[in-house]
PDB file of C-alpha atoms in Angstrom:
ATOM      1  CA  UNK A  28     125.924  89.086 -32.621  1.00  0.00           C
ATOM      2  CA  UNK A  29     123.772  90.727 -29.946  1.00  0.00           C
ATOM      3  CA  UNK A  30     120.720  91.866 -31.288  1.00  0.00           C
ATOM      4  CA  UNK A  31     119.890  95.527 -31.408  1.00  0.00           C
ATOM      5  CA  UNK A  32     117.944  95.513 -28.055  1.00  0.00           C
ATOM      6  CA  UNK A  33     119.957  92.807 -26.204  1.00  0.00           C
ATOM      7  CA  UNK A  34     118.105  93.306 -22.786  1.00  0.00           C
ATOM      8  CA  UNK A  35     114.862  91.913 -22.474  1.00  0.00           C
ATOM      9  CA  UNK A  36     112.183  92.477 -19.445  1.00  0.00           C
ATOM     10  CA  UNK A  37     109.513  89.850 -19.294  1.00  0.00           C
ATOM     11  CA  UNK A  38     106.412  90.558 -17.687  1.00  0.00           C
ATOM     12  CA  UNK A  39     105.257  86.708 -16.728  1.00  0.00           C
ATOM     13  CA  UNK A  40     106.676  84.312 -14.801  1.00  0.00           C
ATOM     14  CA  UNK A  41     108.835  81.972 -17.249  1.00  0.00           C
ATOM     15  CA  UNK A  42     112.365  81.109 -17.762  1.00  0.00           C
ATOM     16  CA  UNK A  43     114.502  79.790 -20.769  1.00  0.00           C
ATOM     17  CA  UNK A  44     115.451  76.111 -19.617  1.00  0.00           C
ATOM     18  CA  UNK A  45     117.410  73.891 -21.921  1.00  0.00           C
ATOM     19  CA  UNK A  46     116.731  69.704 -21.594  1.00  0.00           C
ATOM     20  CA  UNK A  47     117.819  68.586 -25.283  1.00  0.00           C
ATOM     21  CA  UNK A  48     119.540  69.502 -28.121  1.00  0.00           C
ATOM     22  CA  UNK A  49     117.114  72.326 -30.267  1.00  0.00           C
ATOM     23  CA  UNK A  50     114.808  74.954 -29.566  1.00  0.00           C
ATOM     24  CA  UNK A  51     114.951  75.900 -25.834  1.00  0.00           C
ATOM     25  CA  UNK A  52     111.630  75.285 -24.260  1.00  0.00           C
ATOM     26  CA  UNK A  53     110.144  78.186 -21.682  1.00  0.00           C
ATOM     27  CA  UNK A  54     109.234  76.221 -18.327  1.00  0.00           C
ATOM     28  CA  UNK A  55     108.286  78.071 -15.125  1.00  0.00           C
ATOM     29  CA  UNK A  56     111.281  76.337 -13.304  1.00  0.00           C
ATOM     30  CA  UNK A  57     110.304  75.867  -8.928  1.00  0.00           C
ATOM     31  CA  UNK A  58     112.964  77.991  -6.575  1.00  0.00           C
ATOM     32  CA  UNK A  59     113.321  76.324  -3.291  1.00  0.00           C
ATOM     33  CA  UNK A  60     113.727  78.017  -0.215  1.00  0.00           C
ATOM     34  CA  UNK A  61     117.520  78.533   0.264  1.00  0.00           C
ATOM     35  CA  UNK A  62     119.844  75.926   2.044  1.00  0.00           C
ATOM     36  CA  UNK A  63     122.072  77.378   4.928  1.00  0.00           C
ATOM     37  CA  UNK A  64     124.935  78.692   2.330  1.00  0.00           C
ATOM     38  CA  UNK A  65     122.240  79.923  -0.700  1.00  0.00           C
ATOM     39  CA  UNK A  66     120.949  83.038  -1.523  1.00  0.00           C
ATOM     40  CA  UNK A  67     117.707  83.672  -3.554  1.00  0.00           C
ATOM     41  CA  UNK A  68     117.778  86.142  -6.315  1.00  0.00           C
ATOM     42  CA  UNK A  69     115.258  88.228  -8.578  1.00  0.00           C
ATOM     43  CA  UNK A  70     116.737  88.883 -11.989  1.00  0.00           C
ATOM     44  CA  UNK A  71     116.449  92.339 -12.647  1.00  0.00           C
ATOM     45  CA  UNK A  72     118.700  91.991 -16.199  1.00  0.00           C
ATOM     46  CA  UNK A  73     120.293  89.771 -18.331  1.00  0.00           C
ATOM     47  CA  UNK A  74     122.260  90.609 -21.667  1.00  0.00           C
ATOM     48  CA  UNK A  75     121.673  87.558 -24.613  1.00  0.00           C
ATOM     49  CA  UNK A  76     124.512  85.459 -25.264  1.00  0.00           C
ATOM     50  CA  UNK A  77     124.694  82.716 -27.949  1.00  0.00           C
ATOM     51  CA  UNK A  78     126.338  80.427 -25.253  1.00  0.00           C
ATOM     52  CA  UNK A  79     123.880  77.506 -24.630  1.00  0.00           C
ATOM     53  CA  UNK A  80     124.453  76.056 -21.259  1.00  0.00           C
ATOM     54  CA  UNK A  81     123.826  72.082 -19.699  1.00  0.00           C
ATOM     55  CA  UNK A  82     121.051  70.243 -20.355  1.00  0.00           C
ATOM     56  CA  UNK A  83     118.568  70.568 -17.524  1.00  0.00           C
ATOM     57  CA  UNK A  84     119.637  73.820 -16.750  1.00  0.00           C
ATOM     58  CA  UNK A  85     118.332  77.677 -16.920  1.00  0.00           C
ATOM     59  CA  UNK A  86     119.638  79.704 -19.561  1.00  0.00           C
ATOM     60  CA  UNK A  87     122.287  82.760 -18.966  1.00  0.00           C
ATOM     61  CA  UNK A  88     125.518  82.878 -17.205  1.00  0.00           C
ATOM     62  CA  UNK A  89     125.732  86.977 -17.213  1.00  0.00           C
ATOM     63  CA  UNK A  90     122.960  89.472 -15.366  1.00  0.00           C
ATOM     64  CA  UNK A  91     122.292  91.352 -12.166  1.00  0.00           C
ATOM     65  CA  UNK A  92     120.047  90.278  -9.510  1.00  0.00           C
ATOM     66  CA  UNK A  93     119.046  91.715  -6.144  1.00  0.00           C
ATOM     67  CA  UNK A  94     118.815  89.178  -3.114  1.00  0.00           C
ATOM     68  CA  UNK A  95     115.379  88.198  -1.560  1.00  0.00           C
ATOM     69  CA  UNK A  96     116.455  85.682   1.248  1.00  0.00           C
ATOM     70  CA  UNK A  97     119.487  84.588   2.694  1.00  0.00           C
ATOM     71  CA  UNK A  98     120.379  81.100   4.253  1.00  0.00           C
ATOM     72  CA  UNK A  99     121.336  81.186   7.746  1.00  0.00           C
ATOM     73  CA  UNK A 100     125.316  80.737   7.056  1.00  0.00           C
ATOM     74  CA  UNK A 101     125.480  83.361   5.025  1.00  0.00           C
ATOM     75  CA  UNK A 102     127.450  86.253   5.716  1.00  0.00           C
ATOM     76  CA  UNK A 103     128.032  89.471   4.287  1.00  0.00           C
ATOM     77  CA  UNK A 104     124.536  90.253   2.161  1.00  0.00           C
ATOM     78  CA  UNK A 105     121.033  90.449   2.878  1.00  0.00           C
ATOM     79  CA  UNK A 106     117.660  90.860   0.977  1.00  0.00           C
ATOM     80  CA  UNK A 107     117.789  93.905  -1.133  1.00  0.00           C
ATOM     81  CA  UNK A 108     121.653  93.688  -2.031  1.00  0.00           C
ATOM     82  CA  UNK A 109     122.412  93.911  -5.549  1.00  0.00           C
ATOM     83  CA  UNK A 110     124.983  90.602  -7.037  1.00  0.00           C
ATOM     84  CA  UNK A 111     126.156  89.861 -10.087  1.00  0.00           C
ATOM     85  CA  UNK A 112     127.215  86.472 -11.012  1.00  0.00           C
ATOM     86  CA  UNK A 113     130.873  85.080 -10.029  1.00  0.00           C
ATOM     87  CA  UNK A 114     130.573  81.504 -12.331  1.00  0.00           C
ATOM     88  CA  UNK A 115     128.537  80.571 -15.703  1.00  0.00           C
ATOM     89  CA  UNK A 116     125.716  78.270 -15.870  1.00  0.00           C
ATOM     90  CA  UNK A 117     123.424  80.364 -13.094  1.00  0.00           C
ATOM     91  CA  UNK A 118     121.023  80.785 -14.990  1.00  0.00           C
ATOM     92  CA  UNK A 119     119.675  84.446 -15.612  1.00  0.00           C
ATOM     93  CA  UNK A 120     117.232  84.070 -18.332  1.00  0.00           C
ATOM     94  CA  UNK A 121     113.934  84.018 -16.329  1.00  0.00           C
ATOM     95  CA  UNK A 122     111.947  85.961 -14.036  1.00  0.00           C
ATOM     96  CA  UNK A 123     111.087  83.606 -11.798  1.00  0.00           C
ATOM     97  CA  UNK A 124     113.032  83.561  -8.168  1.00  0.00           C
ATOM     98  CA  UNK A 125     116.510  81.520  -8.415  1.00  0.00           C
ATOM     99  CA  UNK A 126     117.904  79.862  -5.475  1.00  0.00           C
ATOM    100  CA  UNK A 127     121.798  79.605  -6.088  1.00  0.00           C
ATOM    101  CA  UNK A 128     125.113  79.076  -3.716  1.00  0.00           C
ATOM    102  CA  UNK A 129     126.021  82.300  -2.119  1.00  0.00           C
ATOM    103  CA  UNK A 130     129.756  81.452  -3.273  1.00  0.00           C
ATOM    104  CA  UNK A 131     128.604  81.882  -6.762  1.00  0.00           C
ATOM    105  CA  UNK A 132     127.649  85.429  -6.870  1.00  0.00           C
ATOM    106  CA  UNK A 133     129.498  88.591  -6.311  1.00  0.00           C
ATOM    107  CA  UNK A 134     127.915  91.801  -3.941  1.00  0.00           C
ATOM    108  CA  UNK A 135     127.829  95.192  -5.548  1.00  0.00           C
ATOM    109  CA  UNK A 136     127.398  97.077  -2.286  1.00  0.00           C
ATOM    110  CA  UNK A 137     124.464  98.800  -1.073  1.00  0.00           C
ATOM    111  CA  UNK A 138     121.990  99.279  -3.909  1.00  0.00           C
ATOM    112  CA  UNK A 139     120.742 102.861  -5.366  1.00  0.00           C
ATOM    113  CA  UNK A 140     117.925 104.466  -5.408  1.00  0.00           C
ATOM    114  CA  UNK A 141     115.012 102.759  -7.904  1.00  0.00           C
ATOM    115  CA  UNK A 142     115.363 105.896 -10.402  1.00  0.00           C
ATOM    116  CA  UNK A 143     119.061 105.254 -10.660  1.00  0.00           C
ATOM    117  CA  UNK A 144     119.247 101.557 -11.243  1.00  0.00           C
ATOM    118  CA  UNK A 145     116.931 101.700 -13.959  1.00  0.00           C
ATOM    119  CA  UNK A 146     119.584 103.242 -15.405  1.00  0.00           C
ATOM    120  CA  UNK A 147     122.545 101.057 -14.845  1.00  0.00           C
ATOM    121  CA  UNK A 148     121.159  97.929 -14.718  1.00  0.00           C
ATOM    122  CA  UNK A 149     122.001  96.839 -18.254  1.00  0.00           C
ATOM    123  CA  UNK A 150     125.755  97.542 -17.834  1.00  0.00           C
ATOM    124  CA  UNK A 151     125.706  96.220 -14.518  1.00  0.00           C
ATOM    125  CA  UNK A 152     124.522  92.875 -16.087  1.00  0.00           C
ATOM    126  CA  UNK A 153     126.778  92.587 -18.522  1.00  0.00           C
ATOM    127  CA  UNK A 154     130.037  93.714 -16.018  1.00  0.00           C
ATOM    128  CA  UNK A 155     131.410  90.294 -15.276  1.00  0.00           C
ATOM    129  CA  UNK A 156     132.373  89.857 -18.739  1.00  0.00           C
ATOM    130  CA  UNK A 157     132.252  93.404 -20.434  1.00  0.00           C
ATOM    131  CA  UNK A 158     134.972  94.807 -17.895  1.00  0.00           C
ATOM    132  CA  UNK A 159     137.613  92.047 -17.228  1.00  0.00           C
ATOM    133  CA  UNK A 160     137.569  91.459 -20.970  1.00  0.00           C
ATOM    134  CA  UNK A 161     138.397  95.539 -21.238  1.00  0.00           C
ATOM    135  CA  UNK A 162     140.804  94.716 -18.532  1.00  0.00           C
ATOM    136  CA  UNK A 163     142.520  92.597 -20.568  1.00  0.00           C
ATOM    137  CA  UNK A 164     142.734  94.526 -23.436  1.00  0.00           C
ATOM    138  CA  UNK A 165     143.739  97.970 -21.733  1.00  0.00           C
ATOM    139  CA  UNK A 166     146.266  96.993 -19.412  1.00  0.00           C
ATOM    140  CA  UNK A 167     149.465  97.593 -21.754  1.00  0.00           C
ATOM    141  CA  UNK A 168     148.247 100.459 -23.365  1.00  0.00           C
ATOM    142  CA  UNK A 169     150.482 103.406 -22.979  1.00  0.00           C
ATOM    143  CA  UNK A 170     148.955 106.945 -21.363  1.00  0.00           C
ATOM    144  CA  UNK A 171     148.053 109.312 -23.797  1.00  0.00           C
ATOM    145  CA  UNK A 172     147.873 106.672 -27.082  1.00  0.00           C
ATOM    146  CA  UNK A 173     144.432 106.181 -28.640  1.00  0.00           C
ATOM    147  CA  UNK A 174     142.241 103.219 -28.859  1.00  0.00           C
ATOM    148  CA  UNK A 175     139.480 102.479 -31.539  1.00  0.00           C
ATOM    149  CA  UNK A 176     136.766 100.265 -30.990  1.00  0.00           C
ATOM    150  CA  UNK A 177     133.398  98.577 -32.559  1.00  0.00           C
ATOM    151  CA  UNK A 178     130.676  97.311 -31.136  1.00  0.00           C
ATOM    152  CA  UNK A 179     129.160 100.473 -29.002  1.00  0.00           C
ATOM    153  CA  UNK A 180     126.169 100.426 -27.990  1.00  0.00           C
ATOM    154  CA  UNK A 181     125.540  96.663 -28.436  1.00  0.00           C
ATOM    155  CA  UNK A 182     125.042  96.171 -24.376  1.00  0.00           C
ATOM    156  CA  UNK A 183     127.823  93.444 -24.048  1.00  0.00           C
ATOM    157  CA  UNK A 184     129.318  96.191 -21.611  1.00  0.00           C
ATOM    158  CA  UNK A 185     132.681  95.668 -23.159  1.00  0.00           C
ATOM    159  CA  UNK A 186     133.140  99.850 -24.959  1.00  0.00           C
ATOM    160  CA  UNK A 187     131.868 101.097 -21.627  1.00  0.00           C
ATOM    161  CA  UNK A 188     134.317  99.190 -19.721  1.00  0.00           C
ATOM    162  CA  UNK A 189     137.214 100.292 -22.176  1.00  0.00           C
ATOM    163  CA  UNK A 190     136.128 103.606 -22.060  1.00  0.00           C
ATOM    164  CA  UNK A 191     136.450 103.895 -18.135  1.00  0.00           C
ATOM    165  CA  UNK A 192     139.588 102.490 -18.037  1.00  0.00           C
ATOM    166  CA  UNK A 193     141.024 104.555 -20.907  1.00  0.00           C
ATOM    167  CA  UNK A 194     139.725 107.453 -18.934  1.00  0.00           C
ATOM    168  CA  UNK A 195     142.121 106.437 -15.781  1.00  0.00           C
ATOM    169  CA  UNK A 196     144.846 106.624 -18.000  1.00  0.00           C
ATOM    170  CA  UNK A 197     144.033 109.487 -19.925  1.00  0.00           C
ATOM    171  CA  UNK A 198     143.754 107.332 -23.282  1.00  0.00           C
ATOM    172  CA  UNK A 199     141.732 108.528 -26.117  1.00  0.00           C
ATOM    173  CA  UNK A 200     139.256 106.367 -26.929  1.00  0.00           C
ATOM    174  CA  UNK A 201     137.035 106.351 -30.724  1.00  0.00           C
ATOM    175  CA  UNK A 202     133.735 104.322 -30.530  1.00  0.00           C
ATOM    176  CA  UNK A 203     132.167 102.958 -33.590  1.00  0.00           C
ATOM    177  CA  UNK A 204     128.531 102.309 -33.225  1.00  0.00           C
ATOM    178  CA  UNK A 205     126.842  99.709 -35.836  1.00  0.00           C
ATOM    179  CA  UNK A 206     124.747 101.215 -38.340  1.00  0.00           C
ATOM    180  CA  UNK A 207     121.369  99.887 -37.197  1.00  0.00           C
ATOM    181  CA  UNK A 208     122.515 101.094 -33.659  1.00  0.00           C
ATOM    182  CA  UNK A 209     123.615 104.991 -35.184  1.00  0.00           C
ATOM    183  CA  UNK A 210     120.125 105.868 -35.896  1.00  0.00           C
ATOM    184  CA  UNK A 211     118.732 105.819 -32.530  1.00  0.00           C
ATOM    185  CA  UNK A 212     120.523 109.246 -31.916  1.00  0.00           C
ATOM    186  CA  UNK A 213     120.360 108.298 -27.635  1.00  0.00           C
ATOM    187  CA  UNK A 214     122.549 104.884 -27.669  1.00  0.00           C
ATOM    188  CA  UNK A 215     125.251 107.832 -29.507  1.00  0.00           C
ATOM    189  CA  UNK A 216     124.801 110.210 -26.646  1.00  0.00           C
ATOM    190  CA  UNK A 217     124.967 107.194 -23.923  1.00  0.00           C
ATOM    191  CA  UNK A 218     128.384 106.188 -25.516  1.00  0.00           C
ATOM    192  CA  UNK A 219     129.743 109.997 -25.346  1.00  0.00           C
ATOM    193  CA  UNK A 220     128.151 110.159 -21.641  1.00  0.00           C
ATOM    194  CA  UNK A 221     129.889 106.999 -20.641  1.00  0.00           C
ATOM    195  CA  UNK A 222     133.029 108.787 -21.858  1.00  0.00           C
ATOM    196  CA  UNK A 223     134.030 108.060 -25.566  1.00  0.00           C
ATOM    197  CA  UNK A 224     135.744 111.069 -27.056  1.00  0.00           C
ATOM    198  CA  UNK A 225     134.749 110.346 -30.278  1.00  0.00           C
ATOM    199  CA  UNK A 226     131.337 108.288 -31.004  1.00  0.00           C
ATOM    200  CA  UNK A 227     130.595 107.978 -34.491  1.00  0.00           C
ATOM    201  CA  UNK A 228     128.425 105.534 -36.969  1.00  0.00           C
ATOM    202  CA  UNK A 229     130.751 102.597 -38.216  1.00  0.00           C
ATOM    203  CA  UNK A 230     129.753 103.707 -42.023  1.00  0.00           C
ATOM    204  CA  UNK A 231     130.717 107.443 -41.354  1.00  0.00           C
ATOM    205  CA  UNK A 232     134.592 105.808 -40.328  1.00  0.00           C
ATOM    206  CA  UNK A 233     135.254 105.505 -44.315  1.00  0.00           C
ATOM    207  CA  UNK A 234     134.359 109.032 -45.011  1.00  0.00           C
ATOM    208  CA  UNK A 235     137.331 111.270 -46.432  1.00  0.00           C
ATOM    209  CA  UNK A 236     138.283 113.508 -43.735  1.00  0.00           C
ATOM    210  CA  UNK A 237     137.511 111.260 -40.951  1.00  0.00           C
ATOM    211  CA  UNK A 238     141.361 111.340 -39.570  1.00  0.00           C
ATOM    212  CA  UNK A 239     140.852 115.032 -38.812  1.00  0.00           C
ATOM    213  CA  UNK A 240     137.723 113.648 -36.227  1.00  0.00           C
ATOM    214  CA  UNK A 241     139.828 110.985 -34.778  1.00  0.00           C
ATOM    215  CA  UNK A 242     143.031 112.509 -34.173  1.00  0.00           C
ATOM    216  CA  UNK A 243     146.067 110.545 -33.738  1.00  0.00           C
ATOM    217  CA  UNK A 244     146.346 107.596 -35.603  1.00  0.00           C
ATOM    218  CA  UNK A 245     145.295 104.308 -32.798  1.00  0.00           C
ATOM    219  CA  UNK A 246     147.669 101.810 -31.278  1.00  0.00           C
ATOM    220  CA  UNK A 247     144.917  99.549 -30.335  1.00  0.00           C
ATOM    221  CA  UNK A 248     141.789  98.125 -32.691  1.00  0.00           C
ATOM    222  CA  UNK A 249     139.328  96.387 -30.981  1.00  0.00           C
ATOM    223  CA  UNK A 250     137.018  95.003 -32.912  1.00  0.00           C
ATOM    224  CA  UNK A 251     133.842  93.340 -31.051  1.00  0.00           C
ATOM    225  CA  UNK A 252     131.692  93.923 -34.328  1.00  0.00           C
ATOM    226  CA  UNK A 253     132.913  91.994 -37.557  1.00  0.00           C
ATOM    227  CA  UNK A 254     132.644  93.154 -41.307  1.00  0.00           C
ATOM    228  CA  UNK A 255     133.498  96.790 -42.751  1.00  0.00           C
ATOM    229  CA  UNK A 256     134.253  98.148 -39.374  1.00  0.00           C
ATOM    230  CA  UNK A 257     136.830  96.357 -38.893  1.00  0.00           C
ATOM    231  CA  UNK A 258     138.265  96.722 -42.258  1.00  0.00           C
ATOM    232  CA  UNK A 259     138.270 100.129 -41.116  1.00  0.00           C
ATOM    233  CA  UNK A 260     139.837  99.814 -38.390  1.00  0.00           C
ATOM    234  CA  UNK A 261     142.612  97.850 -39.753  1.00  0.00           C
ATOM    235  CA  UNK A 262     143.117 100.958 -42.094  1.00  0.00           C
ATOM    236  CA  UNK A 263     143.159 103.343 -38.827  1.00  0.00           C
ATOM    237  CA  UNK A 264     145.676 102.265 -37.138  1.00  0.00           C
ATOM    238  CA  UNK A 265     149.258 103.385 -36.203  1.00  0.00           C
ATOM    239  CA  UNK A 266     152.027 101.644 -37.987  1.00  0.00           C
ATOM    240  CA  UNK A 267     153.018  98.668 -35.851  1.00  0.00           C
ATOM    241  CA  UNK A 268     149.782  98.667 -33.987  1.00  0.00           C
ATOM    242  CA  UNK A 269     147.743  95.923 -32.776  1.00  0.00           C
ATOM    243  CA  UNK A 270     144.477  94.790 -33.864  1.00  0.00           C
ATOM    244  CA  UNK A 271     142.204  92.114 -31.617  1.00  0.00           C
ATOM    245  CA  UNK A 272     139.139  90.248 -32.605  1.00  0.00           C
ATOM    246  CA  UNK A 273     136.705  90.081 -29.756  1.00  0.00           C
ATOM    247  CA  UNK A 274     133.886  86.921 -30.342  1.00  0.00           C
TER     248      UNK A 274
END
């Protein structure tokens, strides 16, 4: 599992670089000016994944980064656009510079203003996974049914991308947020602001009386948080719904 603060900032220059099999050592890896088709980024985020990646290679496939060269083939960005990444394996877990193929990332358009990305840049880093994983999920989900999920809060970006999309198709959507997560009353209010109609603490979803707070029994249980939620869950849903384990 993620842990309760899955985004770290690090204040010196150091990366996460894995050459053998245990712990993973922290080497100040060298970024070399960028070939004709490279770009070279400045992590700004990256969520933490239990994935580990090659040997000899930088830790974290997921993040967002903004540009701070271009090679001279390179078409389409420039210093100061904002990318997320389009393949695993780049490497996110550092804050030194990263010189990767330009092919490898995707643009987000023109960036926003400093106050504002402080506050989206932990979704953002998460989105390549978070929101074609919703994708997945949503996409046969009838209008007006209701979906339950676990997990909120956890930064994977995988609630707030379910949320959106159940807001396009005017799906209800019930957020369970893990226990340790509930008390800090703002990652609650985030999950309603993002959308959820209902956002409550995963231990409050056994409580008699709890139907009368959801509403119509789900179709869909998504559960991206393991133990007594999703026993909960399970008991939630509509007869001859669907339940899906998300690792």
């Amino acid at each position: 599992r993620a842990m309760a603060r899955p985004f770290r900032r690090l204040a010196s220059s150091l990366a996460y670089a894995y050459s053998a099999a245990g712990p993973a050592p922290i080497t100040p890896p060298p970024a070399p000016a960028p070939a004709p088709a490279q770009l070279t980024l400045a992590v700004l985020a990256a969520p933490l994944q239990p994935l580990p990646p090659p040997t000899d290679a930088v830790a974290g496939s997921l993040g967002i980064a903004r540009v701070t060269a271009v090679g001279s083939q390179v078409a389409g960005l420039a210093p100061g656009d904002l990318v997320v990444p389009a393949v695993p394996g780049i490497g996110t877990w550092r804050t030194t510079p990263a010189t990767v193929d330009a092919a490898h990332v995707v643009p987000l358009g023109a960036p926003p203003p400093a106050a504002k990305l402080a506050s989206i840049d932990q979704l953002a880093a998460a989105l390549s996974w978070g929101s074609a994983t919703a994708h997945c999920l949503m996409r046969h989900v009838p209008e007006g049914a209701t979906v339950v999920v676990s997990g909120a809060g956890d930064g994977s970006g995988l609630v707030e991308g379910i949320v959106a999309l159940a807001k396009t198709k005017r799906v209800r959507t019930v957020a369970l947020v893990s226990a340790a997560l509930a008390r800090q009353a703002q990652v609650v209010e985030r999950i309603k602001l993002v959308g959820a109609d209902v956002a409550v603490a995963e231990h409050n979803a056994a409580i008699p009386g709890i139907s009368n707070v959801i509403g119509d029994h789900p179709v869909l249980a998504i559960d991206a948080e393991g133990g007594p939620s999703a026993t909960q869950m399970a008991r939630m849903l509509a007869k001859g719904g669907t339940m899906v384990t998300v690792a």
